[in-house]
Tab-separated table of C-alpha atoms and ligand atoms in Angstrom:
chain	number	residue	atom	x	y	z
A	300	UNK	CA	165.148	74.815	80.590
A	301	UNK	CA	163.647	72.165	78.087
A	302	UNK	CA	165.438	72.082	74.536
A	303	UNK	CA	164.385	69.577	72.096
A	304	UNK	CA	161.174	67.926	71.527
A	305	UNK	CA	161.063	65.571	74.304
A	306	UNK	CA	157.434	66.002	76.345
A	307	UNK	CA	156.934	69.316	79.176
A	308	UNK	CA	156.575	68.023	82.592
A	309	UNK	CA	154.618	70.297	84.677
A	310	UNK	CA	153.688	69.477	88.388
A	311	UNK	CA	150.375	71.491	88.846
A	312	UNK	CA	149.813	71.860	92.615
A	313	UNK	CA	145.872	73.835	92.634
A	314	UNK	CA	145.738	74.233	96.641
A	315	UNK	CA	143.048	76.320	98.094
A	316	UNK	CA	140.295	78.365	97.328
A	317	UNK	CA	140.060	79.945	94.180
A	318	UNK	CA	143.441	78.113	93.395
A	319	UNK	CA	141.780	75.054	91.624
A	320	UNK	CA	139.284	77.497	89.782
A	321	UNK	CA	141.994	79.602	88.612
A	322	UNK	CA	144.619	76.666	87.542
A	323	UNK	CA	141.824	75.369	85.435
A	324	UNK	CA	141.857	77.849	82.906
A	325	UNK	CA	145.692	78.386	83.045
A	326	UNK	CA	145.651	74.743	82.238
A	327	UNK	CA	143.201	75.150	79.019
A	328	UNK	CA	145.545	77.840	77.805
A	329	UNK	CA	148.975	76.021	78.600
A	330	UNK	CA	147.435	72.406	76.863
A	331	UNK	CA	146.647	74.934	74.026
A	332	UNK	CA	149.791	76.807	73.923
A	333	UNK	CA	152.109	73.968	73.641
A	334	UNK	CA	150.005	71.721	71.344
A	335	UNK	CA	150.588	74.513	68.983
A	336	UNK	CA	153.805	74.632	69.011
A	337	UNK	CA	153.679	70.663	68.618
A	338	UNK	CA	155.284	69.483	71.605
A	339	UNK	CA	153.804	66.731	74.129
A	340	UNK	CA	152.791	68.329	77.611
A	341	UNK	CA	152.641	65.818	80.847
A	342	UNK	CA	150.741	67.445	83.569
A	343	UNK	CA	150.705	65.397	86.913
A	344	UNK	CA	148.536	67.142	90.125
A	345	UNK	CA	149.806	66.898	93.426
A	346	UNK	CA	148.590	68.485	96.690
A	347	UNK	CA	149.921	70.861	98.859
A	348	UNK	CA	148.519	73.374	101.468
A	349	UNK	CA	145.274	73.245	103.372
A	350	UNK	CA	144.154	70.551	100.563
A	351	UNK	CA	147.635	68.639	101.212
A	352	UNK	CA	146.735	69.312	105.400
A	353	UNK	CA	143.219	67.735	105.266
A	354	UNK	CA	144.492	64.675	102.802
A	355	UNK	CA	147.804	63.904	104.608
A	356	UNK	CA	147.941	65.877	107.736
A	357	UNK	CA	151.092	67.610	106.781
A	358	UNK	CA	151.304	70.963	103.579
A	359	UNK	CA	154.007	69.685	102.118
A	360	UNK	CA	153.740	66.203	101.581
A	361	UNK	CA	157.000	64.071	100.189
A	362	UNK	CA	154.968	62.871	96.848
A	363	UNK	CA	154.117	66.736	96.203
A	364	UNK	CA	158.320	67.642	97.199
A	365	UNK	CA	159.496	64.767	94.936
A	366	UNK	CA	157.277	65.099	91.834
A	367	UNK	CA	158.049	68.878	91.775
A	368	UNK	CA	161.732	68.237	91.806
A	369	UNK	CA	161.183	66.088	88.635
A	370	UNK	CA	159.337	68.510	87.035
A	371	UNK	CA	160.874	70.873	84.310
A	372	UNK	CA	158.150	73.583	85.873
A	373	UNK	CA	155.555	74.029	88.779
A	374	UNK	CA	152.325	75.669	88.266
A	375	UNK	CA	151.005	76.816	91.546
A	376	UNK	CA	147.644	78.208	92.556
A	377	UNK	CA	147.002	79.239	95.998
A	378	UNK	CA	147.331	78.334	99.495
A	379	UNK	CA	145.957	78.734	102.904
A	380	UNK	CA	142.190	80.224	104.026
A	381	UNK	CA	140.331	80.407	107.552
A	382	UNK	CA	140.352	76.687	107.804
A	383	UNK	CA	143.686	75.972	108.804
A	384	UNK	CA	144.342	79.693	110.202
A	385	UNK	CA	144.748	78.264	113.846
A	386	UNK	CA	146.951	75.493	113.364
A	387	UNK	CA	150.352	75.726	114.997
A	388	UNK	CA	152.965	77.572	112.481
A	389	UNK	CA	154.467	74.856	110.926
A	390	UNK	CA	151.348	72.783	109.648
A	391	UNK	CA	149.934	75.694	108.222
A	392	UNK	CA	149.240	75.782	104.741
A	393	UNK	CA	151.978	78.402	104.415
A	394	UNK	CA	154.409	76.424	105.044
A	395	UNK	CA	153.747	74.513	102.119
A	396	UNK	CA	154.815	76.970	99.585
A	397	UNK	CA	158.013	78.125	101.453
A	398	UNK	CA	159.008	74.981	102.216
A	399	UNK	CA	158.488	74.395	98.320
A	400	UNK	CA	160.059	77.426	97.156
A	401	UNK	CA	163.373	75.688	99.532
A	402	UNK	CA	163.217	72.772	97.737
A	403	UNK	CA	163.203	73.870	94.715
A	404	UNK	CA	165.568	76.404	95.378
A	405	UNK	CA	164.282	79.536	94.157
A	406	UNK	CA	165.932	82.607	95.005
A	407	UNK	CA	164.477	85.083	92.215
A	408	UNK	CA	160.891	85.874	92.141
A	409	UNK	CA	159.883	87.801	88.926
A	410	UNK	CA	156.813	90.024	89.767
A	411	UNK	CA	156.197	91.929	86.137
A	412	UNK	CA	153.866	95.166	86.315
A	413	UNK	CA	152.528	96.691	83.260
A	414	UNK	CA	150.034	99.768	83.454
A	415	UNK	CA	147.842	98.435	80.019
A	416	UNK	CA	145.999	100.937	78.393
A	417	UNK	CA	142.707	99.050	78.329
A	418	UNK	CA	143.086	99.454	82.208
A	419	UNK	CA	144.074	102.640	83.158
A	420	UNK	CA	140.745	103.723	84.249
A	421	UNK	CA	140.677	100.258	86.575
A	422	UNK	CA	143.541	101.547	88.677
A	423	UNK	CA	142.036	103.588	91.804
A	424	UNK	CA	145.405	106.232	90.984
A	425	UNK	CA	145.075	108.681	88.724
A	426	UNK	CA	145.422	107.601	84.873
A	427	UNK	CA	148.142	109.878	84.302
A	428	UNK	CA	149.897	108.469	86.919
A	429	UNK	CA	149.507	104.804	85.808
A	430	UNK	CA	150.101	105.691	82.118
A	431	UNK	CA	153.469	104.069	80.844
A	432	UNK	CA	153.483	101.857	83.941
A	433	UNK	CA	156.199	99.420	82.895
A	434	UNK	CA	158.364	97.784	85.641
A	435	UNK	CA	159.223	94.427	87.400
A	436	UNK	CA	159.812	93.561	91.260
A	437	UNK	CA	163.018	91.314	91.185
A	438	UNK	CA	162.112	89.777	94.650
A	439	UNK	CA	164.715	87.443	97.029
A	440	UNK	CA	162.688	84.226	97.711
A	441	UNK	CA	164.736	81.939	100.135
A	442	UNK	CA	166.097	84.523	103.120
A	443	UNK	CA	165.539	86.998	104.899
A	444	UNK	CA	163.485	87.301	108.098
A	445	UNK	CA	161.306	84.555	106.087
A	446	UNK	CA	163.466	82.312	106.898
A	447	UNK	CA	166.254	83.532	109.647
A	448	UNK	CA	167.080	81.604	112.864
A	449	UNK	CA	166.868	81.649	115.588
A	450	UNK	CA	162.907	82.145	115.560
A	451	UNK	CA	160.484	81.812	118.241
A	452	UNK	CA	158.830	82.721	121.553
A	453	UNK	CA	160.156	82.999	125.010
A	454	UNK	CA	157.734	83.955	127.778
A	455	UNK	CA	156.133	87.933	126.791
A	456	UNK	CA	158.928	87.852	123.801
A	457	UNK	CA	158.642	87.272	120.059
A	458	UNK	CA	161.314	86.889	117.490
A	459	UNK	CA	162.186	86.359	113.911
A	460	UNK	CA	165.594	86.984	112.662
A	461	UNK	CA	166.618	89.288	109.370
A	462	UNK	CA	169.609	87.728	107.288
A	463	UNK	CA	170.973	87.705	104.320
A	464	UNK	CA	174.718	86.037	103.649
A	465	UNK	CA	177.054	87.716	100.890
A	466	UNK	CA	176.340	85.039	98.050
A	467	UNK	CA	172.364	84.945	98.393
A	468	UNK	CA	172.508	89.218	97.477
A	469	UNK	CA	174.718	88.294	94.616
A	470	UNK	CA	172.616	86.087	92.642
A	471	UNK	CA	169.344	87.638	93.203
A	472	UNK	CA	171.394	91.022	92.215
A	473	UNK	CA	172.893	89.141	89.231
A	474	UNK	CA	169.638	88.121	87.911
A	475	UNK	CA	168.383	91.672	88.369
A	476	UNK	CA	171.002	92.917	86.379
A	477	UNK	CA	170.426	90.776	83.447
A	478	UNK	CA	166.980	91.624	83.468
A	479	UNK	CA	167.582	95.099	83.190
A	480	UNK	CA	170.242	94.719	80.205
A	481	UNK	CA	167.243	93.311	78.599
A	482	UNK	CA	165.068	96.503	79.567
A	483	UNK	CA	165.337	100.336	79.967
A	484	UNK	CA	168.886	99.328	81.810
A	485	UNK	CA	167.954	100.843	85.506
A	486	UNK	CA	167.953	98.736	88.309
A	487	UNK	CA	166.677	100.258	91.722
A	488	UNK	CA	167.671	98.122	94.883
A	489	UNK	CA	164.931	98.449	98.035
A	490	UNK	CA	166.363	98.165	101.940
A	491	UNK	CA	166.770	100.340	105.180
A	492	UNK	CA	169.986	101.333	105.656
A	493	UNK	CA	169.577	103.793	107.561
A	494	UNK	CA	168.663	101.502	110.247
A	495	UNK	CA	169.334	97.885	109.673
A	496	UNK	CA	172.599	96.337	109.016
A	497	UNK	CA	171.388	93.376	107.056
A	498	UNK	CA	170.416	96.344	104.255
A	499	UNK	CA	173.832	97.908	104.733
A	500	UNK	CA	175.120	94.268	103.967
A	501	UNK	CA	172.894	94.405	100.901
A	502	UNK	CA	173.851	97.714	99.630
A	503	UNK	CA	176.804	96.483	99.479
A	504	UNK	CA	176.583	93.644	97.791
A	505	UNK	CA	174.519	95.175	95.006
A	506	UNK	CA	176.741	97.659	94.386
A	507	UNK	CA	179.903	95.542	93.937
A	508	UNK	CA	177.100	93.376	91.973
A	509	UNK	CA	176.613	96.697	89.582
A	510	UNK	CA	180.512	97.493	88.980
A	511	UNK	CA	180.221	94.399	86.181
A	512	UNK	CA	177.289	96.211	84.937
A	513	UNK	CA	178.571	99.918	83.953
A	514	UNK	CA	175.539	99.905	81.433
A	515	UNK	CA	172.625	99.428	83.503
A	516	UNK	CA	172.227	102.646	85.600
A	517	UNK	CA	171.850	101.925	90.001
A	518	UNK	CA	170.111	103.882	92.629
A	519	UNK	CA	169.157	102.725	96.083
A	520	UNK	CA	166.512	103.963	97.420
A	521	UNK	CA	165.172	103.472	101.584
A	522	UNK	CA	161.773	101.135	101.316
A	523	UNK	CA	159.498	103.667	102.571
A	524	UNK	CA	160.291	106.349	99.850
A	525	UNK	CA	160.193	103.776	97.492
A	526	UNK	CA	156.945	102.744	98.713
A	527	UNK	CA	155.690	106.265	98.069
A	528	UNK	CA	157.042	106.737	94.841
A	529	UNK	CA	155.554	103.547	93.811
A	530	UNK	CA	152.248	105.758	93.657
A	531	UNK	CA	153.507	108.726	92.837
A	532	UNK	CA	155.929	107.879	89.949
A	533	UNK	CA	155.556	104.597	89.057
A	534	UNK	CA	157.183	105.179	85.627
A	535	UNK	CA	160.368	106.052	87.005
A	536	UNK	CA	160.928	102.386	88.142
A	537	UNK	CA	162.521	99.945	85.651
A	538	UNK	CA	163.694	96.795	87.535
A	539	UNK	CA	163.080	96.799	92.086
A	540	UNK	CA	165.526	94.669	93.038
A	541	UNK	CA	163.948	93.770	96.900
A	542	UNK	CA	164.833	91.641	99.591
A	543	UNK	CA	162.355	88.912	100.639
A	544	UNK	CA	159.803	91.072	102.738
A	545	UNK	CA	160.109	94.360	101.292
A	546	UNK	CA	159.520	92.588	97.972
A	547	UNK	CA	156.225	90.675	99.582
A	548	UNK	CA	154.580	94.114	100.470
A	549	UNK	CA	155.706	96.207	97.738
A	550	UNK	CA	154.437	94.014	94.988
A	551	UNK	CA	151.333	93.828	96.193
A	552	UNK	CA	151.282	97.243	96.441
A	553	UNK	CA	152.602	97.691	92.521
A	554	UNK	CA	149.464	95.672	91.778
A	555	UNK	CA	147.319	98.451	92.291
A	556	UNK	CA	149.090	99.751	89.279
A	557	UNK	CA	148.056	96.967	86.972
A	558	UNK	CA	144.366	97.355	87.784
A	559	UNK	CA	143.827	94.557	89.998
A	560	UNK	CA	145.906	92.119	91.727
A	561	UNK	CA	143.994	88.918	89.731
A	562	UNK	CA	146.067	90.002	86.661
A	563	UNK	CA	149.921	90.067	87.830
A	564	UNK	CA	151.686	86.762	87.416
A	565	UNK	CA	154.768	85.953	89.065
A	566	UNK	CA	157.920	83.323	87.924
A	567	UNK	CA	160.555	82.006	90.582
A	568	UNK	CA	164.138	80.680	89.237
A	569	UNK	CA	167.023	79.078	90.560
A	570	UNK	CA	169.132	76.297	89.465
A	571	UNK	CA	165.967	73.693	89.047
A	572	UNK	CA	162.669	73.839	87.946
A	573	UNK	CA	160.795	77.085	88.134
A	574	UNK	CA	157.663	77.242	90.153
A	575	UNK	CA	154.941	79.667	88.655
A	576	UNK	CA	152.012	81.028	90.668
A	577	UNK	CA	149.607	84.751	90.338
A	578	UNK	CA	150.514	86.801	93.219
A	579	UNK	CA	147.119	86.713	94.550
A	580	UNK	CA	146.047	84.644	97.538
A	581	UNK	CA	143.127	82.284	98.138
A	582	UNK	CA	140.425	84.855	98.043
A	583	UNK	CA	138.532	82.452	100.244
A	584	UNK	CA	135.759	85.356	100.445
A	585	UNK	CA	135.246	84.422	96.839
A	586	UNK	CA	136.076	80.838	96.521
A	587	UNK	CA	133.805	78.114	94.858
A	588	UNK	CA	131.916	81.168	93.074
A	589	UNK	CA	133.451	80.586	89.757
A	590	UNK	CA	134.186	84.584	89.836
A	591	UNK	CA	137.873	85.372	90.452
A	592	UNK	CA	139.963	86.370	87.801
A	593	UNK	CA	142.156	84.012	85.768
A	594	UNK	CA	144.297	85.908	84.193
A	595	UNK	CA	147.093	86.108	86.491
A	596	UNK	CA	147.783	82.297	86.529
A	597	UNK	CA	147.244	82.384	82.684
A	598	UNK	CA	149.765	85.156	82.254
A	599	UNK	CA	151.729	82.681	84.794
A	600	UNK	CA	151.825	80.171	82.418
A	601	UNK	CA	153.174	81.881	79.733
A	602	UNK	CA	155.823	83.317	82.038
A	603	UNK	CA	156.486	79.035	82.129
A	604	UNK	CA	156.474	78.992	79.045
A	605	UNK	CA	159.299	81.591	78.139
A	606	UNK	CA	161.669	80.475	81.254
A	607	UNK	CA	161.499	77.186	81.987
A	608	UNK	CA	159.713	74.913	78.802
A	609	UNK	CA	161.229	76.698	76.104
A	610	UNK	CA	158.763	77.696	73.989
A	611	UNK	CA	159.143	81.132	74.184
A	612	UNK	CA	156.745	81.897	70.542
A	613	UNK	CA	153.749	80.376	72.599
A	614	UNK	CA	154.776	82.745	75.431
A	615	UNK	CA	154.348	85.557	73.632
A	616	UNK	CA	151.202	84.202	72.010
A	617	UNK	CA	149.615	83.419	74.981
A	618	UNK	CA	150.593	87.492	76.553
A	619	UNK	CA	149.014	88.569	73.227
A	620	UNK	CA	145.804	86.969	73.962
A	621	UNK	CA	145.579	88.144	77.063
A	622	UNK	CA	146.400	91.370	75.898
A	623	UNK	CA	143.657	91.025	73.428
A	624	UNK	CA	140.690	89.860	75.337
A	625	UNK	CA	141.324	92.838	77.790
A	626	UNK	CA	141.610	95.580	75.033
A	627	UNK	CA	137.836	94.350	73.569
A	628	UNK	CA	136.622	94.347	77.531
A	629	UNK	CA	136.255	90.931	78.493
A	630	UNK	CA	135.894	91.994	82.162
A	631	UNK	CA	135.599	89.637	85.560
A	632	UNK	CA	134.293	91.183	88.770
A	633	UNK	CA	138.109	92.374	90.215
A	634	UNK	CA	137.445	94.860	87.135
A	635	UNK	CA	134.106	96.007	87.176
A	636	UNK	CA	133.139	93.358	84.593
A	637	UNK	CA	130.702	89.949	85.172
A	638	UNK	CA	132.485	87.321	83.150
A	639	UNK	CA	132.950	84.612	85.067
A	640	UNK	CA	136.341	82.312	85.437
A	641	UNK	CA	135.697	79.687	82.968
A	642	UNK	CA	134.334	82.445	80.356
A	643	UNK	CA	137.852	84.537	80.647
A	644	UNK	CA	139.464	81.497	79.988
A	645	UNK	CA	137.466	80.260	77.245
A	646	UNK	CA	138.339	84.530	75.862
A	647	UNK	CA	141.778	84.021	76.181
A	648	UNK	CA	141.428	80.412	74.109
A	649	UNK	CA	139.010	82.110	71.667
A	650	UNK	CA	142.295	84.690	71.045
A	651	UNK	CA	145.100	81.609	70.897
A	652	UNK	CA	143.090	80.364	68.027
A	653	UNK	CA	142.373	83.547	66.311
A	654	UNK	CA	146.060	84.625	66.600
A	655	UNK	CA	147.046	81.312	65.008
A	656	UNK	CA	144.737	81.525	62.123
B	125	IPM	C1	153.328	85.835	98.235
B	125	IPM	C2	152.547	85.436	99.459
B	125	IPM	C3	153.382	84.459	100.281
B	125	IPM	C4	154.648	85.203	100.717
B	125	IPM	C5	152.671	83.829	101.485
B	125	IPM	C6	151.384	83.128	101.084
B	125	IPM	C7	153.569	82.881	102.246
B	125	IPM	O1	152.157	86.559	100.180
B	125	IPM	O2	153.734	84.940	97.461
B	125	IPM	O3	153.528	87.026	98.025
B	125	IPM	O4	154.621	85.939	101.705
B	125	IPM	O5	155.672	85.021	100.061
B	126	MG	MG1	152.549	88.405	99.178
């Protein structure tokens, strides 16, 4: 975390298809953000995914890997798309971002899902379902079967391998925790262990995680009844602590909740810089159209803001104005609306100022 007044250095890596698109208005909103809070921001671009494959051959290139590790925060857009689907495993874009999220070694992915009231009628579930929607996916980043050796093919057989190790539960449970001390206090831990051993490891953990948490109240729950009472009940969640691939699925599956997966941003910490990126993909369907939704990178960058460049005034600022634009119905197509990217962005600017008036 920054202290002082010495310049933000943010690595933004814009990657593929709507990535660029939406990382330009994020940008508008972060250069805006901090110069209010007069501090210096130095914003270097670097490559990475199928932009990073066509330039140098490889997703991950070492000028990308080095600048980020510099960096006090990373501000990612998207990777991958149809282009580079048939490459061999690892030169796909893909690659890129998990061999980035190594690097910088971040093991807690914060996936924050708010039901807003402007949206209720966006969400394809019931409104009084979605009402009071108020919860965040604490998701494992660096294991799991993500990530697990041995890996591969041999002859008619494929395999990945599902791991976790006693100290990667404890931190990602640890940060869950705190999280929750700082919310409604209930943390609910995702795995299968009925059937797999790496969740009974898990279980486990989190549990002897909890003991130095008496406040903060702990269920465990099996991932597919969680996955149904993700629908059902969403306001009975508080903090889902997941492991890597339960997490993946399960917050895109929260997004529903939100209205539309363009709006949910996401923050992943470690020791290092964080790296900051929407949960959405490339929407290559949509790319180049100036259409897709910017909001989840902007609400991306105020998550940066509040974790990693320590301004946390102008991250609040920038959540109003977001807020704000969506309660007077500034609308892009993921929500029935025909703004297009650049006019969100310029909303969402519109409300900085206002608010700082
Ligand atoms: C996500 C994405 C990534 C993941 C892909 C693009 C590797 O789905 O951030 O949720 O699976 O982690
Ligand atoms: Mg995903």
């Amino acid at each position: 975390m920054v202290d002082g007044n010495r310049p933000r250095r943010v690595v933004v890596l814009a990657g593929d298809g709507i990535g660029p698109e939406v990382c330009a208005e994020a940008l508008r909103v972060l250069e805006a953000a901090v110069a209010h809070e007069r501090a210096a921001l130095e914003l270097t671009h670097a490559l990475i995914g199928g932009a990073a494959i066509d330039a140098t051959g490889g997703p991950l290139p070492d000028a990308t890997r080095d600048a980020c590790r510099s960096a006090d925060a990373v501000l990612l857009g998207a990777v991958g798309g149809p282009r580079w689907d048939t490459l061999p495993p690892e030169l796909r874009p893909e690659k890129g971002l998990l061999g980035l999220r190594k690097t910088l070694g971040v093991y807690a992915n914060l996936r924050p899902v708010r039901a807003r009231a402007a949206l209720l009628d966006a969400s394809p579930l019931r409104r009084e379902i979605v009402e009071g929607t108020d919860l965040v996916v604490v998701r494992e980043l660096l294991s799991d079967v993500y990530f697990g050796t041995p890996r591969g093919r041999s002859g008619d057989r494929a395999y990945n391998t599902m791991e976790y190790t006693v100290p990667e539960v404890r931190r990602v449970a640890t940060v869950a925790f705190n999280i929750a001390r700082a919310r409604r206090r209930h943390v609910t831990s995702v795995d299968k262990a009925n059937v797999l051993e790496v969740s009974r490891l898990w279980r486990e953990v989190v549990t002897e995680v909890g003991k130095a948490y008496p406040d903060v109240a702990l269920d465990h729950q099996y991932v597919d009844s969680l996955a149904m009472d993700l629908v059902r009940k969403p306001t009975s969640f508080d903090v889902v602590l997941a492991p890597n691939l339960f997490g993946d699925i399960l917050s895109d599956e929260a997004a529903v909740l939100a209205g539309s997966i363009g709006l949910l941003p996401s923050a992943s910490l470690g020791e290092g810089p964080g790296l900051y990126e929407p949960i959405h993909g490339s929407a290559p369907d949509i790319a180049g159209r100036g259409i897709a939704n910017p909001l989840g990178t902007i609400a991306s960058v105020a998550e940066m803001l509040r974790h990693s460049l320590g301004l946390p005034a102008a991250a609040d600022r920038v959540d109003r104005a977001v807020d704000r634009v969506l309660d007077e119905g500034a609308r892009t197509p993921d929500l029935g609306g025909s703004l297009s990217t650049s006019d969100m962005g310029s909303r969402v600017l519109d409300a900085l100022a206002h608010a700082a008036r």
